[in-house]
């Protein structure tokens, strides 16, 4: 789900972390629903107030979610919950665990990485969620390297939080995550455009 609030000057603001004060307007993390809500005045109806939608709202949502996912990759590396590199990732998914010895939780594969190498790693991890939404340069920058094609976040809170945000990003981009990840989320209790609201 995506949370929005009405900010200064009645502008609709995407609350990427879900912590901004005010009445939350909730929408399924789907590109078609986001575009429809932005075009049809659904935010104003759900808020029962004026709600201005900027021309860049859809792009802003994708940009903020992408940045949040990459930040989580960096946090996982600094916490010792991430390993990267073809040999290290292969060893991890073959059962040797990640940096802390934990089982792999999410396999991250560069979208522009070699297909052969990606398939070899993915075949070793049939039960591990796979995310392939970022370039090798983006992943590398997140962990302080030039490029990174293969990475694994170990099972736990960091993997769960990253996967949740990656699912939201995939929905907004209208792209599959990759591999065996189920993009289905909780059903919306919403109006015809998928919007619901509550005060927090």
mmCIF file of C-alpha atoms in Angstrom:
data_model
loop_
_atom_site.group_PDB
_atom_site.id
_atom_site.type_symbol
_atom_site.label_atom_id
_atom_site.label_comp_id
_atom_site.label_asym_id
_atom_site.label_seq_id
_atom_site.Cartn_x
_atom_site.Cartn_y
_atom_site.Cartn_z
ATOM 1 C CA UNK A 1 0.000 0.000 0.000
ATOM 2 C CA UNK A 2 0.983 3.615 -0.601
ATOM 3 C CA UNK A 3 0.201 6.346 1.929
ATOM 4 C CA UNK A 4 -0.432 9.943 0.958
ATOM 5 C CA UNK A 5 -1.250 13.028 2.997
ATOM 6 C CA UNK A 6 -2.449 16.497 2.073
ATOM 7 C CA UNK A 7 0.487 18.808 2.632
ATOM 8 C CA UNK A 8 0.959 22.566 2.548
ATOM 9 C CA UNK A 9 -1.059 24.406 -0.100
ATOM 10 C CA UNK A 10 -3.389 21.376 -0.339
ATOM 11 C CA UNK A 11 -0.808 19.409 -2.355
ATOM 12 C CA UNK A 12 -0.930 15.590 -2.285
ATOM 13 C CA UNK A 13 2.333 14.289 -0.781
ATOM 14 C CA UNK A 14 3.553 10.690 -0.936
ATOM 15 C CA UNK A 15 4.521 9.493 2.549
ATOM 16 C CA UNK A 16 7.179 6.933 1.658
ATOM 17 C CA UNK A 17 7.947 6.038 5.292
ATOM 18 C CA UNK A 18 4.319 6.150 6.441
ATOM 19 C CA UNK A 19 5.069 8.544 9.290
ATOM 20 C CA UNK A 20 3.873 11.986 8.212
ATOM 21 C CA UNK A 21 1.172 13.520 10.423
ATOM 22 C CA UNK A 22 -2.355 13.952 9.189
ATOM 23 C CA UNK A 23 -5.088 11.933 7.620
ATOM 24 C CA UNK A 24 -3.639 9.087 5.612
ATOM 25 C CA UNK A 25 -4.958 8.375 2.122
ATOM 26 C CA UNK A 26 -4.154 4.788 1.179
ATOM 27 C CA UNK A 27 -3.849 3.401 -2.318
ATOM 28 C CA UNK A 28 -2.796 0.052 -3.751
ATOM 29 C CA UNK A 29 0.781 0.035 -5.015
ATOM 30 C CA UNK A 30 -0.248 -0.315 -8.649
ATOM 31 C CA UNK A 31 0.633 2.011 -11.491
ATOM 32 C CA UNK A 32 -2.823 1.910 -13.067
ATOM 33 C CA UNK A 33 -4.552 2.793 -9.800
ATOM 34 C CA UNK A 34 -2.074 5.572 -9.057
ATOM 35 C CA UNK A 35 -2.545 7.124 -12.490
ATOM 36 C CA UNK A 36 -6.325 6.864 -12.249
ATOM 37 C CA UNK A 37 -6.445 8.362 -8.765
ATOM 38 C CA UNK A 38 -4.230 11.245 -9.866
ATOM 39 C CA UNK A 39 -6.307 11.960 -12.976
ATOM 40 C CA UNK A 40 -9.837 11.492 -11.617
ATOM 41 C CA UNK A 41 -9.802 13.562 -8.436
ATOM 42 C CA UNK A 42 -9.883 10.533 -6.159
ATOM 43 C CA UNK A 43 -7.575 12.073 -3.553
ATOM 44 C CA UNK A 44 -9.946 15.001 -3.006
ATOM 45 C CA UNK A 45 -12.935 12.662 -2.684
ATOM 46 C CA UNK A 46 -11.163 10.394 -0.210
ATOM 47 C CA UNK A 47 -9.898 13.334 1.842
ATOM 48 C CA UNK A 48 -13.193 15.219 1.569
ATOM 49 C CA UNK A 49 -11.070 18.296 1.049
ATOM 50 C CA UNK A 50 -9.129 20.120 -1.630
ATOM 51 C CA UNK A 51 -6.273 18.039 -2.979
ATOM 52 C CA UNK A 52 -3.926 19.238 -5.701
ATOM 53 C CA UNK A 53 -2.020 16.589 -7.634
ATOM 54 C CA UNK A 54 1.284 17.624 -9.207
ATOM 55 C CA UNK A 55 2.222 16.506 -12.700
ATOM 56 C CA UNK A 56 5.199 14.651 -11.233
ATOM 57 C CA UNK A 57 3.355 12.652 -8.553
ATOM 58 C CA UNK A 58 3.693 9.249 -10.238
ATOM 59 C CA UNK A 59 7.381 9.821 -11.010
ATOM 60 C CA UNK A 60 7.976 11.134 -7.477
ATOM 61 C CA UNK A 61 6.452 8.007 -5.929
ATOM 62 C CA UNK A 62 8.710 5.754 -8.024
ATOM 63 C CA UNK A 63 11.789 7.881 -7.305
ATOM 64 C CA UNK A 64 11.223 7.910 -3.537
ATOM 65 C CA UNK A 65 10.547 4.172 -3.379
ATOM 66 C CA UNK A 66 13.654 3.425 -5.451
ATOM 67 C CA UNK A 67 15.782 5.574 -3.143
ATOM 68 C CA UNK A 68 14.285 3.893 -0.072
ATOM 69 C CA UNK A 69 15.058 0.415 -1.417
ATOM 70 C CA UNK A 70 18.641 1.362 -2.227
ATOM 71 C CA UNK A 71 19.033 2.918 1.220
ATOM 72 C CA UNK A 72 17.900 -0.378 2.741
ATOM 73 C CA UNK A 73 20.526 -2.247 0.721
ATOM 74 C CA UNK A 74 23.189 0.068 2.129
ATOM 75 C CA UNK A 75 21.885 -0.361 5.667
ATOM 76 C CA UNK A 76 21.969 -4.140 5.298
ATOM 77 C CA UNK A 77 25.602 -4.008 4.177
ATOM 78 C CA UNK A 78 26.629 -1.793 7.085
ATOM 79 C CA UNK A 79 24.829 -4.099 9.515
ATOM 80 C CA UNK A 80 26.629 -7.164 8.162
ATOM 81 C CA UNK A 81 23.400 -8.617 6.773
ATOM 82 C CA UNK A 82 24.448 -8.483 3.116
ATOM 83 C CA UNK A 83 26.982 -10.328 1.018
ATOM 84 C CA UNK A 84 27.780 -9.458 -2.592
ATOM 85 C CA UNK A 85 29.749 -10.896 -5.446
ATOM 86 C CA UNK A 86 29.067 -13.970 -7.556
ATOM 87 C CA UNK A 87 31.083 -16.485 -5.517
ATOM 88 C CA UNK A 88 29.930 -15.157 -2.137
ATOM 89 C CA UNK A 89 26.284 -15.126 -3.177
ATOM 90 C CA UNK A 90 26.504 -18.635 -4.618
ATOM 91 C CA UNK A 91 28.018 -19.871 -1.362
ATOM 92 C CA UNK A 92 25.291 -18.111 0.608
ATOM 93 C CA UNK A 93 22.350 -19.541 -1.305
ATOM 94 C CA UNK A 94 23.925 -23.015 -1.359
ATOM 95 C CA UNK A 95 23.474 -23.139 2.394
ATOM 96 C CA UNK A 96 26.562 -21.559 3.901
ATOM 97 C CA UNK A 97 24.633 -18.498 5.034
ATOM 98 C CA UNK A 98 25.384 -14.807 4.794
ATOM 99 C CA UNK A 99 27.944 -12.670 6.601
ATOM 100 C CA UNK A 100 26.377 -13.426 9.987
ATOM 101 C CA UNK A 101 25.727 -17.054 9.161
ATOM 102 C CA UNK A 102 21.990 -16.499 8.664
ATOM 103 C CA UNK A 103 20.014 -18.095 5.861
ATOM 104 C CA UNK A 104 19.480 -15.928 2.761
ATOM 105 C CA UNK A 105 16.285 -13.878 2.834
ATOM 106 C CA UNK A 106 16.307 -11.905 -0.437
ATOM 107 C CA UNK A 107 18.436 -12.380 -3.533
ATOM 108 C CA UNK A 108 19.175 -9.113 -5.359
ATOM 109 C CA UNK A 109 20.146 -9.397 -9.012
ATOM 110 C CA UNK A 110 21.101 -6.449 -11.221
ATOM 111 C CA UNK A 111 18.526 -5.876 -13.949
ATOM 112 C CA UNK A 112 21.340 -5.285 -16.435
ATOM 113 C CA UNK A 113 23.498 -8.178 -15.261
ATOM 114 C CA UNK A 114 24.393 -11.160 -17.409
ATOM 115 C CA UNK A 115 21.444 -13.494 -17.853
ATOM 116 C CA UNK A 116 23.577 -16.620 -17.601
ATOM 117 C CA UNK A 117 25.095 -15.670 -14.251
ATOM 118 C CA UNK A 118 21.732 -14.606 -12.865
ATOM 119 C CA UNK A 119 20.093 -17.881 -13.872
ATOM 120 C CA UNK A 120 22.903 -19.910 -12.302
ATOM 121 C CA UNK A 121 22.467 -18.121 -8.983
ATOM 122 C CA UNK A 122 18.672 -18.257 -9.082
ATOM 123 C CA UNK A 123 18.688 -22.003 -9.772
ATOM 124 C CA UNK A 124 20.525 -22.486 -6.472
ATOM 125 C CA UNK A 125 17.866 -20.526 -4.567
ATOM 126 C CA UNK A 126 14.424 -21.857 -5.551
ATOM 127 C CA UNK A 127 12.874 -20.827 -2.236
ATOM 128 C CA UNK A 128 14.478 -17.395 -1.931
ATOM 129 C CA UNK A 129 12.704 -14.203 -3.008
ATOM 130 C CA UNK A 130 14.399 -12.495 -5.966
ATOM 131 C CA UNK A 131 14.453 -8.757 -6.716
ATOM 132 C CA UNK A 132 15.827 -7.465 -10.023
ATOM 133 C CA UNK A 133 14.665 -3.842 -10.179
ATOM 134 C CA UNK A 134 18.014 -2.040 -9.961
ATOM 135 C CA UNK A 135 21.050 -1.658 -12.199
ATOM 136 C CA UNK A 136 24.489 -2.908 -11.220
ATOM 137 C CA UNK A 137 25.583 0.706 -10.833
ATOM 138 C CA UNK A 138 22.696 1.501 -8.462
ATOM 139 C CA UNK A 139 23.369 -1.549 -6.298
ATOM 140 C CA UNK A 140 27.090 -0.826 -6.305
ATOM 141 C CA UNK A 141 26.572 2.784 -5.282
ATOM 142 C CA UNK A 142 24.323 1.658 -2.423
ATOM 143 C CA UNK A 143 27.087 -0.530 -0.978
ATOM 144 C CA UNK A 144 30.046 1.699 -1.793
ATOM 145 C CA UNK A 145 31.307 -0.023 -4.933
ATOM 146 C CA UNK A 146 31.403 0.810 -8.624
ATOM 147 C CA UNK A 147 29.087 -2.031 -9.618
ATOM 148 C CA UNK A 148 27.439 -5.022 -7.975
ATOM 149 C CA UNK A 149 25.492 -7.630 -9.922
ATOM 150 C CA UNK A 150 24.674 -10.196 -7.216
ATOM 151 C CA UNK A 151 23.816 -9.635 -3.547
ATOM 152 C CA UNK A 152 21.932 -11.359 -0.748
ATOM 153 C CA UNK A 153 20.298 -9.938 2.372
ATOM 154 C CA UNK A 154 20.023 -12.464 5.188
ATOM 155 C CA UNK A 155 16.691 -13.488 6.669
ATOM 156 C CA UNK A 156 15.303 -11.087 9.226
ATOM 157 C CA UNK A 157 13.809 -7.635 9.633
ATOM 158 C CA UNK A 158 16.028 -5.979 7.029
ATOM 159 C CA UNK A 159 15.160 -8.491 4.337
ATOM 160 C CA UNK A 160 11.464 -8.236 5.169
ATOM 161 C CA UNK A 161 11.463 -4.420 5.085
ATOM 162 C CA UNK A 162 13.441 -4.323 1.835
ATOM 163 C CA UNK A 163 11.129 -6.830 0.177
ATOM 164 C CA UNK A 164 8.046 -4.890 1.260
ATOM 165 C CA UNK A 165 9.372 -1.688 -0.311
ATOM 166 C CA UNK A 166 10.580 -3.535 -3.417
ATOM 167 C CA UNK A 167 7.081 -4.951 -3.910
ATOM 168 C CA UNK A 168 5.647 -1.440 -3.706
ATOM 169 C CA UNK A 169 8.201 -0.184 -6.233
ATOM 170 C CA UNK A 170 7.498 -3.057 -8.623
ATOM 171 C CA UNK A 171 3.792 -2.275 -8.491
ATOM 172 C CA UNK A 172 4.339 1.412 -9.210
ATOM 173 C CA UNK A 173 6.713 0.566 -12.072
ATOM 174 C CA UNK A 174 4.267 -2.081 -13.330
ATOM 175 C CA UNK A 175 7.127 -4.575 -13.469
ATOM 176 C CA UNK A 176 7.592 -8.033 -11.938
ATOM 177 C CA UNK A 177 10.042 -8.241 -9.065
ATOM 178 C CA UNK A 178 11.666 -11.344 -10.579
ATOM 179 C CA UNK A 179 11.823 -14.997 -9.701
ATOM 180 C CA UNK A 180 9.278 -16.522 -7.350
ATOM 181 C CA UNK A 181 8.157 -13.358 -5.551
ATOM 182 C CA UNK A 182 4.387 -12.974 -5.291
ATOM 183 C CA UNK A 183 3.364 -9.404 -6.035
ATOM 184 C CA UNK A 184 -0.062 -9.852 -4.533
ATOM 185 C CA UNK A 185 -0.746 -7.709 -1.500
ATOM 186 C CA UNK A 186 -3.602 -7.185 0.908
ATOM 187 C CA UNK A 187 -6.965 -6.305 -0.588
ATOM 188 C CA UNK A 188 -8.038 -2.693 -0.433
ATOM 189 C CA UNK A 189 -11.094 -1.611 1.454
ATOM 190 C CA UNK A 190 -11.438 1.341 -0.849
ATOM 191 C CA UNK A 191 -13.583 3.218 -3.311
ATOM 192 C CA UNK A 192 -13.709 2.377 -6.997
ATOM 193 C CA UNK A 193 -10.247 3.861 -7.495
ATOM 194 C CA UNK A 194 -8.692 1.920 -4.620
ATOM 195 C CA UNK A 195 -8.399 4.860 -2.227
ATOM 196 C CA UNK A 196 -9.215 4.685 1.453
ATOM 197 C CA UNK A 197 -8.509 7.139 4.227
ATOM 198 C CA UNK A 198 -8.093 7.286 7.974
ATOM 199 C CA UNK A 199 -6.909 9.770 10.528
ATOM 200 C CA UNK A 200 -3.670 9.010 12.380
#
